Each structure stands twice: as C-alpha cells, then as structure tokens.
Coordinates of C-alpha atoms and ligand atoms in Angstrom, one line a residue:
M796 CA 0.0 0.0 0.0
L797 CA 3.0 2.3 0.3
K798 CA 4.8 0.7 -2.6
N799 CA 6.8 3.2 -4.7
K800 CA 5.6 6.1 -2.6
V801 CA 8.3 8.8 -2.1
V802 CA 8.7 9.5 1.6
V803 CA 11.0 12.1 2.9
V804 CA 12.1 11.6 6.5
G805 CA 13.4 14.6 8.4
V806 CA 15.5 13.8 11.5
T807 CA 16.3 16.5 14.0
G808 CA 18.4 16.7 17.2
S809 CA 16.6 14.6 19.7
I810 CA 17.7 11.5 21.6
A811 CA 14.8 9.7 19.9
A812 CA 16.7 10.0 16.6
Y813 CA 17.9 6.4 17.0
K814 CA 14.3 5.3 16.4
S815 CA 14.3 7.0 12.9
A816 CA 16.6 4.2 11.7
Q817 CA 13.9 1.7 12.4
L818 CA 11.3 3.9 10.8
V819 CA 13.4 4.3 7.6
S820 CA 14.2 0.6 7.5
D821 CA 10.5 -0.3 7.8
L822 CA 9.5 2.2 5.1
V823 CA 12.1 0.7 2.8
K824 CA 10.6 -2.8 3.5
E825 CA 7.2 -1.4 2.6
G826 CA 8.6 -0.6 -0.8
C827 CA 8.9 3.2 -0.4
E828 CA 11.6 5.4 -2.0
V829 CA 12.9 6.9 1.2
H830 CA 15.1 10.1 1.4
V831 CA 16.5 11.2 4.7
I832 CA 17.4 14.8 5.6
M833 CA 19.1 15.5 8.9
T834 CA 19.7 18.7 10.7
E835 CA 23.2 19.4 11.8
N836 CA 22.2 18.8 15.4
A837 CA 20.8 15.4 14.5
V838 CA 24.2 14.3 13.4
N839 CA 25.3 14.5 17.0
F840 CA 22.8 11.7 17.8
I841 CA 23.0 9.4 14.8
N842 CA 25.4 9.0 11.9
P843 CA 24.2 9.7 8.4
I844 CA 25.9 6.6 7.2
T845 CA 23.2 4.6 9.0
F846 CA 20.5 6.1 6.8
E847 CA 22.7 5.9 3.7
T848 CA 23.1 2.2 4.3
L849 CA 19.4 1.7 4.9
T850 CA 18.2 3.7 1.9
G851 CA 21.0 3.3 -0.5
R852 CA 20.9 7.1 -1.0
K853 CA 22.9 10.1 0.1
C854 CA 21.6 11.5 3.3
L855 CA 21.2 15.2 3.0
V856 CA 22.5 17.3 5.9
D857 CA 22.8 21.0 5.1
T858 CA 21.7 23.3 2.3
F859 CA 25.2 24.4 1.3
D860 CA 26.5 21.0 0.3
R861 CA 29.2 21.7 -2.3
N862 CA 27.9 18.9 -4.5
F863 CA 25.8 20.6 -7.2
E864 CA 23.5 17.6 -7.6
Y865 CA 22.2 17.8 -4.1
S866 CA 21.1 21.5 -4.3
V867 CA 19.1 20.6 -7.4
T868 CA 17.7 17.5 -5.6
H869 CA 16.4 19.5 -2.7
V870 CA 13.9 21.5 -4.8
S871 CA 12.9 18.6 -7.0
L872 CA 12.5 16.2 -4.0
S873 CA 10.1 18.6 -2.3
Q874 CA 8.0 18.5 -5.4
K875 CA 8.0 14.8 -6.0
A876 CA 7.5 13.7 -2.3
D877 CA 4.2 12.0 -1.5
V878 CA 4.7 12.7 2.2
F879 CA 7.1 14.3 4.5
M880 CA 7.6 13.0 8.0
I881 CA 9.7 14.8 10.6
A882 CA 10.5 12.3 13.3
P883 CA 11.7 13.1 15.9
A884 CA 10.8 16.8 15.6
S885 CA 12.7 19.0 18.1
A886 CA 11.3 22.2 19.6
N887 CA 13.7 24.1 17.4
I888 CA 12.5 22.7 14.0
I889 CA 8.9 23.2 15.2
G890 CA 9.7 26.8 16.0
K891 CA 11.4 27.4 12.7
I892 CA 8.6 26.0 10.5
A893 CA 5.9 27.8 12.5
N894 CA 7.8 31.1 12.0
G895 CA 8.7 30.7 8.3
I896 CA 12.4 30.2 8.9
A897 CA 14.3 28.2 6.3
D898 CA 17.9 28.3 7.1
D899 CA 19.0 24.7 6.5
M900 CA 18.2 21.8 4.2
L901 CA 15.3 20.4 6.2
S902 CA 13.5 23.7 7.0
T903 CA 14.0 24.8 3.3
M904 CA 12.6 21.6 1.9
V905 CA 9.6 21.6 4.2
M906 CA 8.8 25.1 3.1
A907 CA 8.9 24.1 -0.5
A908 CA 6.8 20.9 0.1
K909 CA 3.5 20.4 -1.8
C910 CA 2.6 17.2 0.0
P911 CA 1.2 16.5 3.5
V912 CA 3.8 17.2 6.2
L913 CA 3.6 15.0 9.4
I914 CA 5.4 16.2 12.4
A915 CA 6.2 13.9 15.4
P916 CA 7.5 16.1 18.3
A917 CA 9.8 14.3 20.8
M918 CA 11.4 16.2 23.6
N919 CA 11.5 16.7 27.4
K920 CA 8.0 17.1 28.9
Y921 CA 8.7 20.6 30.2
M922 CA 9.9 21.7 26.8
F923 CA 6.9 20.2 25.2
M924 CA 4.5 21.9 27.6
N925 CA 6.3 25.2 27.2
T926 CA 3.6 27.7 26.0
I927 CA 5.7 29.0 23.1
V928 CA 6.2 25.4 21.8
Q929 CA 2.4 24.7 22.3
E930 CA 1.6 28.0 20.4
N931 CA 3.9 27.0 17.6
I932 CA 2.2 23.5 17.4
E933 CA -1.3 25.1 17.3
K934 CA -0.1 27.5 14.6
L935 CA 1.2 24.5 12.5
K936 CA -2.1 22.7 12.9
R937 CA -3.9 25.8 11.7
H938 CA -1.7 25.7 8.6
D939 CA -2.6 22.1 8.0
Y940 CA 0.6 20.5 9.2
R941 CA -0.4 17.1 10.8
I942 CA 1.0 16.9 14.4
I943 CA 1.4 13.4 15.8
S944 CA 0.8 13.5 19.5
P945 CA 3.9 12.3 21.5
A946 CA 3.5 9.3 23.7
V947 CA 3.6 9.3 27.5
G948 CA 6.3 7.3 29.2
R949 CA 9.8 7.4 30.7
L950 CA 11.8 10.0 28.8
A951 CA 15.6 10.0 28.2
C952 CA 16.1 12.7 30.8
N953 CA 14.6 10.3 33.4
D954 CA 11.4 12.3 33.7
T955 CA 8.1 10.5 33.1
G956 CA 5.5 12.3 31.1
V957 CA 4.5 13.4 27.6
G958 CA 7.2 13.8 25.0
K959 CA 8.2 10.3 23.8
L960 CA 8.4 9.6 20.1
P961 CA 5.5 7.1 19.4
D962 CA 6.4 3.6 18.3
V963 CA 7.5 3.2 14.7
D964 CA 4.4 1.2 13.8
V965 CA 2.3 4.1 15.0
L966 CA 4.3 6.5 12.8
I967 CA 3.9 4.3 9.8
E968 CA 0.1 4.0 10.5
H969 CA 0.0 7.8 10.3
I970 CA 1.8 7.8 6.9
K971 CA -0.6 5.1 5.6
H972 CA -3.6 7.0 6.8
E973 CA -2.3 10.0 4.9
I974 CA -1.2 8.5 1.6
A975 CA -2.1 4.8 1.2
H976 CA -5.4 5.5 -0.6
E977 CA -7.5 7.9 -2.4
K978 CA -10.1 9.2 0.1
D979 CA -13.2 7.8 -1.6
Y980 CA -14.9 7.2 1.7
K981 CA -14.5 10.7 3.0
G982 CA -17.6 12.0 4.6
L983 CA -19.0 8.5 5.2
K984 CA -19.5 6.8 8.5
V985 CA -18.8 3.1 8.5
L986 CA -20.0 0.9 11.3
I987 CA -18.1 -2.4 11.6
T988 CA -18.4 -5.4 13.9
A989 CA -15.5 -7.7 14.5
G990 CA -14.2 -10.6 16.6
P991 CA -16.1 -13.2 18.6
T992 CA -18.7 -12.7 21.3
Q993 CA -18.4 -14.4 24.7
E994 CA -21.6 -15.7 26.4
S995 CA -21.0 -16.2 30.1
L996 CA -22.2 -19.4 31.6
D997 CA -21.0 -18.5 35.1
P998 CA -18.3 -16.3 36.4
V999 CA -15.6 -18.7 35.1
R1000 CA -16.9 -20.3 31.9
Y1001 CA -18.2 -18.9 28.6
I1002 CA -19.3 -19.9 25.1
T1003 CA -17.3 -18.4 22.3
N1004 CA -15.8 -19.2 18.9
H1005 CA -12.4 -19.1 17.1
S1006 CA -12.8 -15.6 15.5
S1007 CA -9.6 -13.6 15.7
G1008 CA -11.1 -10.3 14.5
K1009 CA -8.5 -10.0 11.8
M1010 CA -11.0 -9.6 8.9
G1011 CA -13.1 -6.9 10.7
Y1012 CA -10.0 -5.1 11.8
A1013 CA -8.6 -5.1 8.3
I1014 CA -11.8 -3.5 7.0
A1015 CA -11.7 -0.9 9.8
Q1016 CA -8.1 0.0 8.8
A1017 CA -8.8 0.1 5.1
A1018 CA -12.0 2.2 5.6
S1019 CA -10.2 4.7 7.7
E1020 CA -7.3 4.9 5.2
R1021 CA -9.9 5.7 2.6
G1022 CA -11.2 8.6 4.6
A1023 CA -14.2 7.1 6.4
E1024 CA -15.2 7.9 10.0
V1025 CA -15.0 4.3 11.4
V1026 CA -16.8 2.9 14.4
L1027 CA -15.5 -0.5 15.3
V1028 CA -17.6 -2.6 17.7
S1029 CA -15.2 -5.4 18.7
G1030 CA -15.5 -8.5 20.8
E1031 CA -12.4 -9.7 22.8
V1032 CA -9.4 -10.1 20.5
S1033 CA -5.7 -10.0 20.9
I1034 CA -4.8 -7.6 18.1
K1035 CA -4.3 -3.9 18.3
P1036 CA -7.2 -1.7 17.2
P1037 CA -6.5 0.6 14.2
I1038 CA -5.5 3.9 15.6
F1039 CA -7.9 6.0 13.5
A1040 CA -11.1 4.1 14.4
E1041 CA -13.3 4.7 17.3
C1042 CA -13.3 1.3 19.0
I1043 CA -16.2 0.1 21.3
N1044 CA -15.1 -3.0 23.2
V1045 CA -17.9 -5.5 24.0
K1046 CA -18.0 -9.0 25.3
S1047 CA -21.5 -10.5 24.8
A1048 CA -23.8 -10.6 21.8
E1049 CA -26.2 -8.4 23.9
E1050 CA -23.5 -5.8 24.4
M1051 CA -22.6 -5.9 20.7
F1052 CA -26.3 -5.5 19.7
N1053 CA -26.6 -2.5 22.0
A1054 CA -23.5 -0.8 20.6
V1055 CA -24.6 -1.4 17.0
A1056 CA -28.2 -0.2 17.7
E1057 CA -26.8 3.0 19.1
N1058 CA -24.6 3.7 16.1
L1059 CA -26.8 2.4 13.3
S1060 CA -29.1 5.2 12.2
D1061 CA -26.4 7.7 11.2
S1062 CA -24.0 5.1 9.6
D1063 CA -23.8 5.2 5.8
V1064 CA -22.2 1.7 5.5
V1065 CA -22.7 -1.2 7.9
I1066 CA -20.4 -4.2 7.8
M1067 CA -21.0 -7.1 10.2
A1068 CA -17.8 -9.2 10.2
A1069 CA -18.2 -10.4 13.8
A1070 CA -18.7 -14.1 14.6
V1071 CA -21.6 -13.7 17.0
A1072 CA -22.0 -16.8 19.2
D1073 CA -25.3 -18.3 18.1
Y1074 CA -26.4 -19.2 21.6
T1075 CA -26.4 -17.7 25.1
P1076 CA -27.6 -19.0 28.5
D1077 CA -31.3 -18.3 28.6
S1078 CA -31.3 -17.0 32.2
Y1079 CA -29.0 -16.0 34.9
S1080 CA -31.0 -18.0 37.5
D1081 CA -29.2 -20.5 39.8
N1082 CA -30.5 -23.5 37.8
K1083 CA -28.9 -22.3 34.6
I1084 CA -26.3 -25.0 34.8
K1085 CA -27.6 -28.3 36.1
K1086 CA -25.2 -30.8 37.3
S1087 CA -26.2 -34.4 38.0
D1088 CA -24.0 -37.5 38.3
G1089 CA -21.0 -35.5 37.0
D1090 CA -22.9 -34.5 33.8
M1091 CA -23.8 -30.9 33.2
S1092 CA -26.8 -29.5 31.2
I1093 CA -27.3 -25.8 30.3
S1094 CA -30.4 -24.2 28.9
L1095 CA -29.5 -22.0 26.0
K1096 CA -31.4 -19.5 23.8
R1097 CA -30.5 -17.9 20.5
T1098 CA -28.6 -14.6 20.6
K1099 CA -30.3 -11.6 19.0
D1100 CA -29.5 -11.5 15.3
I1101 CA -27.7 -8.1 15.0
L1102 CA -27.4 -8.2 11.2
K1103 CA -31.1 -9.0 10.8
Y1104 CA -32.0 -6.1 13.2
A1105 CA -29.8 -3.8 11.0
G1106 CA -31.6 -5.0 7.9
E1107 CA -35.0 -4.4 9.4
H1108 CA -34.0 -0.9 10.4
K1109 CA -32.1 0.1 7.3
A1110 CA -32.0 3.8 6.8
D1111 CA -32.5 5.5 3.4
G1112 CA -29.4 5.1 1.3
Q1113 CA -27.7 2.9 3.9
I1114 CA -25.7 0.0 2.6
I1115 CA -25.4 -3.2 4.7
C1116 CA -22.9 -6.0 4.3
G1117 CA -23.0 -9.3 6.2
F1118 CA -20.6 -12.1 6.3
S1119 CA -21.3 -15.8 6.0
M1120 CA -19.2 -18.8 7.0
E1121 CA -20.3 -21.9 5.3
T1122 CA -19.2 -25.5 5.3
E1123 CA -21.3 -26.3 2.2
N1124 CA -23.6 -24.7 -0.4
L1125 CA -21.7 -21.4 0.0
V1126 CA -23.5 -19.4 -2.6
E1127 CA -27.0 -20.8 -2.0
N1128 CA -26.9 -20.4 1.7
S1129 CA -25.4 -16.9 1.4
R1130 CA -28.1 -15.8 -1.0
Q1131 CA -30.7 -16.9 1.5
K1132 CA -28.9 -14.8 4.2
L1133 CA -28.8 -11.8 1.9
E1134 CA -32.6 -12.0 1.5
K1135 CA -33.5 -13.1 5.0
K1136 CA -31.4 -10.3 6.6
N1137 CA -32.2 -7.6 4.0
C1138 CA -28.5 -7.0 3.2
D1139 CA -27.0 -5.4 0.1
M1140 CA -24.1 -7.8 0.0
I1141 CA -22.8 -10.9 1.7
A1142 CA -19.1 -11.6 1.9
A1143 CA -19.1 -15.4 2.0
N1144 CA -16.2 -17.6 2.9
S1145 CA -15.9 -21.4 3.0
I1146 CA -14.4 -22.7 6.2
K1147 CA -13.1 -25.7 4.4
Q1148 CA -10.8 -23.8 1.9
S1149 CA -7.2 -23.5 2.9
G1150 CA -6.0 -20.0 3.5
A1151 CA -9.5 -18.9 4.5
G1152 CA -11.2 -18.5 7.8
F1153 CA -10.6 -17.3 11.3
K1154 CA -7.0 -17.2 12.4
T1155 CA -5.2 -16.8 9.0
D1156 CA -4.0 -13.5 7.5
T1157 CA -5.5 -14.4 4.2
N1158 CA -9.0 -15.1 3.0
V1159 CA -10.9 -16.5 0.1
I1160 CA -14.1 -14.6 -0.3
T1161 CA -17.1 -14.6 -2.7
L1162 CA -19.0 -11.3 -2.8
I1163 CA -22.7 -11.9 -3.4
T1164 CA -25.2 -9.2 -4.2
E1165 CA -28.7 -9.4 -5.6
D1166 CA -27.5 -9.3 -9.2
D1167 CA -23.9 -10.5 -9.1
I1168 CA -21.5 -13.1 -7.7
K1169 CA -17.8 -12.2 -7.6
E1170 CA -15.3 -14.9 -6.6
L1171 CA -12.1 -13.4 -5.2
P1172 CA -8.9 -15.4 -5.3
L1173 CA -6.8 -16.1 -2.1
M1174 CA -5.5 -12.7 -0.9
S1175 CA -4.5 -10.9 2.3
K1176 CA -7.4 -9.9 4.6
Y1177 CA -6.3 -6.3 4.0
D1178 CA -6.7 -6.7 0.2
A1179 CA -10.0 -8.6 0.7
A1180 CA -11.1 -5.6 2.8
N1181 CA -10.4 -3.2 0.0
N1182 CA -12.2 -5.4 -2.5
I1183 CA -15.3 -5.4 -0.2
L1184 CA -15.1 -1.6 0.2
D1185 CA -14.8 -1.2 -3.6
E1186 CA -17.9 -3.3 -4.2
L1187 CA -19.9 -1.5 -1.5
M1188 CA -18.9 1.9 -2.9
K1189 CA -20.3 0.8 -6.3
L1190 CA -23.6 -0.2 -4.6
K1191 CA -23.6 3.2 -2.8
K1192 CA -23.3 5.1 -6.0
I1193 CA -26.1 3.2 -7.8
Ligands
CTP2585 N1 -24.9 -12.4 12.9 C1 -25.4 -11.4 13.7 N2 -26.0 -11.8 14.9 C2 -26.1 -13.1 15.2 C3 -25.5 -14.1 14.3 C4 -24.9 -13.7 13.2 O1 -25.3 -10.2 13.4 N3 -26.6 -13.4 16.3 C5 -24.3 -11.9 11.6 C6 -22.8 -12.2 11.5 O2 -22.0 -11.1 11.9 C7 -22.6 -12.3 9.9 C8 -24.0 -12.9 9.5 O3 -24.9 -12.6 10.6 O4 -22.4 -11.1 9.3 C9 -24.1 -14.3 9.2 O5 -23.5 -15.1 10.3 P1 -23.5 -16.7 10.2 O6 -23.0 -17.1 11.5 O7 -22.8 -17.1 9.0 O8 -25.0 -17.0 10.1 P2 -26.1 -17.2 11.1 O9 -27.1 -16.1 10.8 O10 -25.6 -17.2 12.5 O11 -26.7 -18.6 10.6 P3 -26.1 -20.0 10.7 O12 -25.1 -20.0 11.8 O13 -27.2 -20.9 11.0 O14 -25.4 -20.2 9.4

C-alpha cells in the first residue's frame, strides 16, 4: 500500500533520533523510496551513514553542500515527495517551521513541500508543555501540518511524562492513513463489527468461537485509510485496534447488539464481520447450569441477530454487508442470508478452503449481491477488505 511512494524523513536533534533508523528501515521494507534529511544537530545523535546504508541514497544534511547535484535535488525532491515526516521533531524545527524560517536543508525543503507534512514532536516534557512550543504547534495545525501526539512514558532525561516519540508502527500508520489510498470514503460513517462474542455461563466459563477479529480489523483499517469515519464494535481479540477508528469494546452478543443499535441510524455503510455466538444461556438464575452424576446441562437460547436487526432498520441510502461462513452450499446459503437479513451484500467464505477463515492473515471470499457473484482469489485480509469496500462503494453510487 506504500509501494513506490516517495517518503522524505526529516531527522532532528533529539535522543529519539535512533528510532528513525527503524522507521526508515520499515519504510524501505514497505517498498517506499525513502530520502533522509538531517539537521546538523541530529548528526550528534546518529550518523548519516546509518541512513545511507538503509536507503542506498545520500543522506542530505545542510543546504550548502558543495555537490551541485544535491542542491538541485532539494527542490525537485520537495515537489515529488508523496509525504514528509519529521520524526523526531525538536522544539527548534517546530519553531522554525511555524515562523517561516528556512535556514537549513530540512526547513527549506519543508517550506517548498506540496505534499502533507507530518510532524512527530519528541522532547523533554517541560519543553513540550512550554507555552511557546504549544503555540507553535497550534499554529502549525492551523496551517494544515499534521501533528502526531507524542506518547507518554519514561523520557531519556529520566522524567516521566509526555514527549516520547511514538512507536515506529504508529508513525507508519499515520503515513498510511495520509497517503495509502484515495479518500473515496471521505464524509461517510462506516460501522463495523469484528471478533467473537463471549456468552457467560457463570463467572468462570463462557461460550465463544475461534474468530480472531482480523477480517473486521482489516476492514476498519482500510476504511479509515480511505477517509471514512470508522466505528469498530469489537469482541475480545488479541490484536491492536486501528488507531484511526473509534473502538467500542464489548463481550457478549447483547452488548454488541446495543453498541450497533446505538450507532446504526447515522451510519452510511454497515459491515458485520463479527462471529456472533449463536447461543447464550437463557437466564442467569441458579438453575442455569444443572449438574447431575457428573454431567452438566445448560439451557440456551439464540442470541439476538444483530445483522437481521440492522436490515430491518435500514436507513435510506444505507448499505449493509454481512458475512457468512459456510461449510457447504456457499452461494445458495449466502443468498438466503442476503434475502432473509435484508442486506445489500454478503461476503461469503468457506471454512473448508485452505488460507480462508478465522486465524489466518489471508481469506478466500465470494461477494454476493442481488445481481452478481464475484469470486475473489486467495489474498490478504487487507486486500480482501479493500475489495469489499470497492464493491460497497459501487452499490452506494447506484
Ligand atoms: N450475525 C449477527 N448476529 C447473530 C448471528 C450472526 O449479526 N446473532 C451476523 C454475522 O456477523 C454475519 C452474519 O450474521 O455477518 C451471518 O452469520 P453466520 O454465523 O454465517 O449465520 P447465522 O445467521 O448465524 O446462521 P447459521 O449460523 O445458521 O449459518
């Protein structure tokens, strides 16, 4: 998704500069063309050779490099960059950009940039909280620079507080959010369910299923990269939520139902990727679990069908997509679900197919609408998510 994107990484004089090496390395692995520009102060913390080795390119340090080629590069690079990220950004570079000062290579190139500029401040907490630094940050925000909030934690100066450079995967998430996709979902609210539900039998035991949440989370990530406002209603999973989605954590089908019902009416697109447990104990009375001669019996009832409820309460222009997991008659059973639950599309997957299903990072999906059946080949859940969003966008525009 970042393949062939031109990313310029600006590194300034902060102890967190060592993390930029990991950032650059990960961006290169993503297939980006990475160019690194360092301030003179940054060179005190990390050697340009590190970046030159990682990128295979000259690391630019100051504007007045005697090599003619570089001075030409600095203008053309500003024009061809897809995104600029300054990480770590010191109070000094923040102050310079906010006040229109361009007295070295990095500040000059930022001033000439046409692309989004992401700034990740990293400094001592007292410096960060300084009112002048804060005013500069507010000014940069007003001028459409994207400020990535520093993390809270133990700082290099032994203080604890705000000012840490966020983890590299968070920085890369921000870049992806900015440039990985065209923003065709901008202005749309997408409601997604993901993961399993847990139905408590007693304080210790529960009924659940093997859902990992990976498919729903991939849809949430792709939709937010495409500009949507995403609400992700998630059962218990062990993966990190996408940072740009509003995540509502639930346990039971009842809680998932309530969270969906609350967010349903103003959602433009609804995608139910959760594996809702089909049954839940039918009462919380003492005789719920009966034990006799070592055997146990439980009285169960069906959980509320959340997708069916959404279909019954479909708002004008709203598009609803359900999932279906089948062991046989994939298309026929999914078509029945499409009709029964009043959906616009069912993303069907066969549990039996290798590379498809709960725990894998890949899936094999068939997209079924009233008039069409589209079989997708084996692909990553992220690519499958984008295919689902493509099809839903087509339905939305009809
Ligand atoms: N679903 C739901 N609420 C439930 C059960 C399922 O919202 N109580 C949704 C799932 O999120 C999925 C779709 O319905 O989008 C189909 O789920 P699936 O388990 O395949 O079908 P069921 O309706 O449960 O029917 P069955 O298990 O009998 O195939």
